[in-house]
Amino acid sequence: MAQLLRVQNFSVSSDGIGAREDQSFESPFGLDPGPMFEWAGATASWHLRTEPGGSRGLDDYFIRDFSCNIGAEIMGRNKFGPQRGPWQDHDWQGWWGDEPPFHTPVFVLTHHERPSFALSDTTFHFVNGEPAAVLEQARAAAEGKDVRLGGGVSTIREFLDADLVDTMHVVVAPVRYGTGLKLWDSPDELRDRFHLEVVPSASGVVHHLFWRK
Amino acid sequence: MAQLLRVQNFSVSSDGIGAREDQSFESPFGLDPGPMFEWAGATASWHLRTEPGGSRGLDDYFIRDFSCNIGAEIMGRNKFGPQRGPWQDHDWQGWWGDEPPFHTPVFVLTHHERPSFALSDTTFHFVNGEPAAVLEQARAAAEGKDVRLGGGVSTIREFLDADLVDTMHVVVAPVRYGTGLKLWDSPDELRDRFHLEVVPSASGVVHHLFWRK
C-alpha cells in the first residue's frame, strides 16, 4: 500500500485565506478564527468538545478521519509557534498543550536547530530540508501509514509546488477575510493536476476533495 | 467515550431494498447486486480492488471509515451464509473468504449452536439472544471501540426496533429492484428518532447519515 501525503481538514475563508500575517503568541491565526472553525467545533468527534452532543453528519466523518491511518505529520514552523529566527526559549513547547491532537511523530519545518521532545504520545522533531527529504523522513517514521501535511498555507503551497501532495481536503467556510495568507484565488487552479469533488455540507461549509490525476 | 452501535456503508436500492429473498450459496443477495455496489468498487480504498486508481473523493471517505475505531461486528445469519435451520456442515466457513474484511470479532445471530472459529484476524462467534444482550457481548469484545451493525435488512430492522442503533449510514443507489427485503419505504420514517443528513455523491449514490436525537 502506498503511503500517501494527505492534507486534511484544512480550513480557509471563501476568499481562500488560511490565516492572517499578524501571528502572535496570543493569536495563532493572526485573527479570531472562530467563524472558520465553527464547523469543526459543532461535530460530536471534535477533540476539544467538552459537552455531550454535536453532529454526527458529514462534517463529523472528516473530523474522525483526521487520525485514521495517519502515522506522522509535517507542519510549518508557524503552525508550531509564532517565533521567527533562532529558538530563544525551549521551555515554550508549542500551541498544542500537554495533550497535542496528533498522537504521532510531528516534523516541524525550520532552519533553526532544536532538540526533539515528546508531549504525551506526540513527539516533535525539528527538521531542515527540502520537502522531498522531509517527506522521506516522515514516511519512515509513519511505519507504513500515511503522512498528514498539516499546514499552514505556505507549507501546503511549498509541497504542492514540489508536486508531493496526493490528496487534499480543504474546507471552505462561509466567511470572507479580505487580506491574509492565501491558499488560492480559486480551487479551480489545481484542476490541471487533481481531480476535484465539491461537497456542500448542511453546516454551511463546502468540502473540497482533491486527489492526484 | 461511549461505544456506539454503527451501521456503515449499507447499500439499498432507490426503493429501499437491500437484498432479494431467493438467497443461495451462489447468490448472497438473491440477485446480481452489481449496480448497488458499483459506488464502492469505484473507490481507491475498496478492499477487493486489484488495479491501481479509483476515486479518492467522498465515497472513498466512507469506505475508509468502515474499519476506523470499530472493534466488533454484529451480523445476521443471512450475511454469513444461506443456510437455514441447524448447521449441517461446519466445513463451509461463510461467504467472506480466507481473509474476511472485518479484522475483529464478528457475532453471527443464529438460534442454532455452532463453535467459534477464526479466519485470519477475524473470529466468528455464533450467538443466540436478544439484541441488547448480543450488543453487550459485542461491546465487551470491542475493547472500548465502536460496534458495527453489519446487516442484513432484518437485523438492522430488529436493532432499530429495539432502539439500539446510534448512527446509521445508508447508501441509496440509483437502481430500482421492485421486490425484495425492504429497509424502509422512505428514509423519512426514521426522522422522529434520528437526525438525517442527505449527501449526494458525484458517483450517483446518495449518502444518508442518521444519528440519534
CSV table of C-alpha atoms in Angstrom, one decimal, chain B residues 26-195:
chain,number,residue,atom,x,y,z
B,26,GLU,CA,-24.1,-18.8,-5.4
B,27,SER,CA,-26.0,-15.6,-4.9
B,28,PRO,CA,-25.6,-14.0,-1.4
B,29,PHE,CA,-28.0,-11.2,-2.3
B,30,GLY,CA,-30.5,-13.3,-4.3
B,31,LEU,CA,-29.7,-11.1,-7.3
B,32,ASP,CA,-26.8,-9.6,-9.1
B,33,PRO,CA,-26.1,-6.8,-6.7
B,34,GLY,CA,-23.6,-5.1,-9.1
B,35,PRO,CA,-25.4,-1.9,-9.6
B,36,MET,CA,-25.9,-1.4,-5.9
B,37,PHE,CA,-22.3,-1.7,-5.1
B,38,GLU,CA,-20.6,-0.1,-8.0
B,39,TRP,CA,-20.1,3.0,-5.9
B,40,ALA,CA,-17.9,1.0,-3.5
B,41,GLY,CA,-15.9,-0.8,-6.2
B,42,ALA,CA,-15.0,2.5,-7.9
B,43,THR,CA,-13.2,3.8,-4.8
B,44,ALA,CA,-9.4,3.7,-4.3
B,45,SER,CA,-9.7,2.1,-0.9
B,46,TRP,CA,-12.2,-0.8,-1.8
B,47,HIS,CA,-10.7,-3.9,-0.2
B,48,LEU,CA,-11.2,-6.0,-3.3
B,49,ARG,CA,-9.5,-3.5,-5.6
B,50,THR,CA,-6.8,-5.2,-7.7
B,51,GLU,CA,-6.0,-2.4,-10.2
B,52,PRO,CA,-4.4,0.9,-9.1
B,53,GLY,CA,-6.5,4.0,-9.4
B,54,GLY,CA,-10.0,4.6,-8.1
B,55,SER,CA,-11.7,7.7,-6.7
B,56,ARG,CA,-10.5,9.3,-3.5
B,57,GLY,CA,-13.5,11.6,-3.4
B,58,LEU,CA,-16.4,11.5,-0.9
B,59,ASP,CA,-17.3,7.8,-1.4
B,60,ASP,CA,-13.8,6.8,-0.5
B,61,TYR,CA,-14.1,8.5,2.8
B,62,PHE,CA,-17.0,6.2,3.7
B,63,ILE,CA,-15.2,3.1,2.5
B,64,ARG,CA,-12.1,4.0,4.6
B,65,ASP,CA,-14.3,4.8,7.6
B,66,PHE,CA,-15.5,1.2,7.6
B,67,SER,CA,-12.8,0.0,9.9
B,68,CYS,CA,-11.9,3.2,11.8
B,69,ASN,CA,-12.5,2.7,15.5
B,70,ILE,CA,-14.5,-0.5,15.0
B,71,GLY,CA,-13.8,-3.3,17.5
B,72,ALA,CA,-16.5,-5.8,16.6
B,73,GLU,CA,-19.3,-6.6,14.2
B,74,ILE,CA,-22.8,-8.0,14.7
B,75,MET,CA,-24.4,-9.6,11.6
B,76,GLY,CA,-27.5,-11.6,10.8
B,77,ARG,CA,-27.1,-15.2,9.9
B,78,ASN,CA,-28.0,-14.5,6.3
B,79,LYS,CA,-25.0,-12.2,5.9
B,80,PHE,CA,-22.8,-15.2,7.0
B,81,GLY,CA,-24.4,-17.8,4.7
B,82,PRO,CA,-27.6,-19.0,3.1
B,83,GLN,CA,-28.3,-22.0,5.4
B,84,ARG,CA,-31.4,-22.1,7.4
B,85,GLY,CA,-32.1,-24.4,10.5
B,86,PRO,CA,-29.4,-26.4,12.3
B,87,TRP,CA,-25.9,-26.2,10.8
B,88,GLN,CA,-25.3,-29.2,8.6
B,89,ASP,CA,-21.8,-28.5,7.6
B,90,HIS,CA,-19.1,-26.8,9.7
B,91,ASP,CA,-16.6,-27.0,6.8
B,92,TRP,CA,-18.3,-24.2,4.9
B,93,GLN,CA,-17.0,-21.1,6.7
B,94,GLY,CA,-19.1,-18.3,5.2
B,95,TRP,CA,-19.0,-16.1,2.2
B,96,TRP,CA,-16.1,-14.0,3.3
B,97,GLY,CA,-13.1,-16.0,2.1
B,98,ASP,CA,-9.9,-16.7,3.9
B,99,GLU,CA,-9.3,-13.0,4.6
B,100,PRO,CA,-12.6,-11.6,5.7
B,101,PRO,CA,-12.8,-7.8,5.6
B,102,PHE,CA,-13.8,-7.5,9.3
B,103,HIS,CA,-10.5,-8.0,11.2
B,104,THR,CA,-12.3,-8.1,14.5
B,105,PRO,CA,-14.6,-10.5,16.4
B,106,VAL,CA,-17.9,-11.0,14.5
B,107,PHE,CA,-21.1,-12.1,16.3
B,108,VAL,CA,-23.4,-14.0,14.0
B,109,LEU,CA,-27.1,-14.1,15.1
B,110,THR,CA,-28.5,-17.6,15.0
B,111,HIS,CA,-30.8,-19.9,17.0
B,112,HIS,CA,-28.5,-22.8,16.2
B,113,GLU,CA,-25.3,-23.6,18.1
B,114,ARG,CA,-22.0,-23.7,16.3
B,115,PRO,CA,-18.4,-23.4,17.6
B,116,SER,CA,-16.5,-20.2,17.1
B,117,PHE,CA,-13.7,-20.2,14.6
B,118,ALA,CA,-11.1,-17.8,13.3
B,119,LEU,CA,-10.2,-16.9,9.7
B,120,SER,CA,-7.1,-14.7,9.5
B,121,ASP,CA,-7.7,-11.9,12.1
B,122,THR,CA,-11.5,-12.3,12.1
B,123,THR,CA,-13.2,-14.6,14.7
B,124,PHE,CA,-16.8,-15.7,14.1
B,125,HIS,CA,-18.9,-16.3,17.2
B,126,PHE,CA,-22.5,-17.7,16.8
B,127,VAL,CA,-24.8,-16.2,19.4
B,128,ASN,CA,-28.5,-16.6,20.3
B,129,GLY,CA,-30.1,-13.8,22.2
B,130,GLU,CA,-32.0,-10.6,22.4
B,131,PRO,CA,-30.4,-7.6,20.5
B,132,ALA,CA,-29.5,-5.9,23.8
B,133,ALA,CA,-27.7,-8.9,25.1
B,134,VAL,CA,-25.8,-9.5,21.9
B,135,LEU,CA,-24.8,-5.9,21.8
B,136,GLU,CA,-23.4,-6.2,25.3
B,137,GLN,CA,-21.3,-9.2,24.3
B,138,ALA,CA,-20.0,-7.3,21.2
B,139,ARG,CA,-19.2,-4.2,23.2
B,140,ALA,CA,-17.1,-6.2,25.7
B,141,ALA,CA,-15.2,-7.8,22.8
B,142,ALA,CA,-14.7,-4.4,21.1
B,143,GLU,CA,-12.4,-3.3,23.9
B,144,GLY,CA,-13.6,0.3,24.0
B,145,LYS,CA,-14.1,0.7,20.3
B,146,ASP,CA,-17.4,1.0,18.5
B,147,VAL,CA,-19.5,-1.9,17.2
B,148,ARG,CA,-20.6,-2.2,13.6
B,149,LEU,CA,-24.1,-3.5,12.8
B,150,GLY,CA,-23.4,-5.2,9.6
B,151,GLY,CA,-26.9,-6.1,8.4
B,152,GLY,CA,-28.7,-7.5,6.5
B,153,VAL,CA,-32.1,-5.8,6.4
B,154,SER,CA,-33.8,-7.9,9.0
B,155,THR,CA,-31.0,-7.5,11.5
B,156,ILE,CA,-30.9,-3.7,11.1
B,157,ARG,CA,-34.7,-3.6,11.5
B,158,GLU,CA,-34.5,-5.7,14.6
B,159,PHE,CA,-31.9,-3.4,16.3
B,160,LEU,CA,-33.8,-0.3,15.2
B,161,ASP,CA,-37.0,-1.7,16.7
B,162,ALA,CA,-35.1,-2.2,20.0
B,163,ASP,CA,-33.8,1.4,19.7
B,164,LEU,CA,-30.1,0.3,20.0
B,165,VAL,CA,-28.7,2.0,16.8
B,166,ASP,CA,-26.7,5.2,17.4
B,167,THR,CA,-25.6,6.1,13.9
B,168,MET,CA,-26.5,4.7,10.5
B,169,HIS,CA,-25.0,5.3,7.1
B,170,VAL,CA,-27.2,4.1,4.3
B,171,VAL,CA,-26.2,4.4,0.6
B,172,VAL,CA,-29.1,4.8,-1.7
B,173,ALA,CA,-28.1,3.6,-5.2
B,174,PRO,CA,-29.7,4.7,-8.5
B,175,VAL,CA,-31.2,1.3,-9.2
B,176,ARG,CA,-34.8,0.1,-8.6
B,177,TYR,CA,-35.4,-3.6,-7.7
B,178,GLY,CA,-39.2,-3.6,-7.2
B,179,THR,CA,-39.4,-6.6,-4.8
B,180,GLY,CA,-37.1,-7.9,-2.0
B,181,LEU,CA,-36.2,-7.2,1.6
B,182,LYS,CA,-37.0,-3.6,2.4
B,183,LEU,CA,-35.1,-1.5,4.8
B,184,TRP,CA,-37.7,1.3,4.5
B,185,ASP,CA,-40.4,2.8,2.3
B,186,SER,CA,-38.7,6.1,2.9
B,187,PRO,CA,-35.8,7.3,5.0
B,188,ASP,CA,-38.1,9.9,6.4
B,189,GLU,CA,-39.7,7.2,8.5
B,190,LEU,CA,-36.7,7.5,10.9
B,191,ARG,CA,-36.8,11.2,11.3
B,192,ASP,CA,-38.8,11.0,14.6
B,193,ARG,CA,-35.8,9.4,16.3
B,194,PHE,CA,-32.8,10.4,14.2
B,195,HIS,CA,-31.2,13.5,12.7
